[in-house]
C-alpha atoms as one frame of an Amber mdcrd trajectory, in Angstrom:
protein
  -4.292  -7.498  20.533  -6.031  -4.623  18.793  -5.357  -2.338  21.758  -1.655
  -3.217  21.819  -1.240  -2.597  18.086  -3.104   0.702  18.407  -0.864   1.925
  21.218   2.332   0.920  19.399   1.341   2.462  16.072   0.082   5.605  17.800
   3.440   5.922  19.565   5.300   5.544  16.271   3.014   8.112  14.649   3.645
  10.669  17.391   7.411  10.106  17.172   7.413  10.539  13.404   5.287  13.682
  13.604   7.623  15.133  16.237  10.650  14.712  13.966   8.643  16.197  11.080
   8.391  12.986   9.077   4.904  13.964   7.939   3.972  11.276   5.415   4.972
   8.341   7.586   3.483   9.934  10.706   0.137  10.663   9.086  -0.032   7.185
   7.552   0.613   5.588  10.929  -1.911   7.924  12.550  -4.585   6.867  10.048
  -3.801   3.209  10.712  -4.063   3.812  14.474  -7.416   5.554  14.038  -8.629
   2.595  11.962  -7.658   0.188  14.730  -9.414   2.404  17.297 -12.593   2.250
  15.194 -12.325  -1.535  14.993 -11.758  -1.758  18.743 -14.821   0.387  19.487
 -16.891  -1.650  17.041 -15.826  -4.925  18.688 -16.680  -3.604  22.160 -20.120
  -2.477  21.003 -20.849  -5.796  19.281 -19.828  -7.731  22.397 -22.156  -5.621
  24.537 -24.892  -6.150  21.972 -24.497  -9.918  22.130 -24.477  -9.954  25.934
 -27.497  -7.685  26.380 -29.442  -8.854  23.359 -30.045  -5.280  22.209 -28.396
  -5.074  18.821 -27.772  -1.932  16.849 -26.347  -1.092  13.423 -22.914  -0.135
  14.749 -20.341   2.231  13.362 -21.193   2.958   9.756 -17.540   3.135   8.690
 -16.616  -0.315  10.001 -19.913  -1.798   8.773 -19.207  -0.439   5.304 -15.671
  -1.882   5.298 -16.932  -5.190   6.704 -19.606  -5.335   4.014 -16.904  -5.348
   1.357 -15.481  -8.612   2.701 -18.660 -10.574   3.453 -19.078 -14.082   2.137
 -21.296 -14.304  -0.873 -23.426 -17.400  -1.148
């Protein structure tokens, strides 16, 4: 799902940048980059769980994820 959304939004961003709609194109490009970071983070976490060798992960996505953690 994340890959599909990334490809679609990246396509829209490229189209908007080609017709010189800069604000919309850059906004969509930033959203696509965010989804790419989330996709990479999910792949790394899955490999970590399978191999049992965990790491800290991408600092950007960990920082964003830390904002939404449950507080007990």
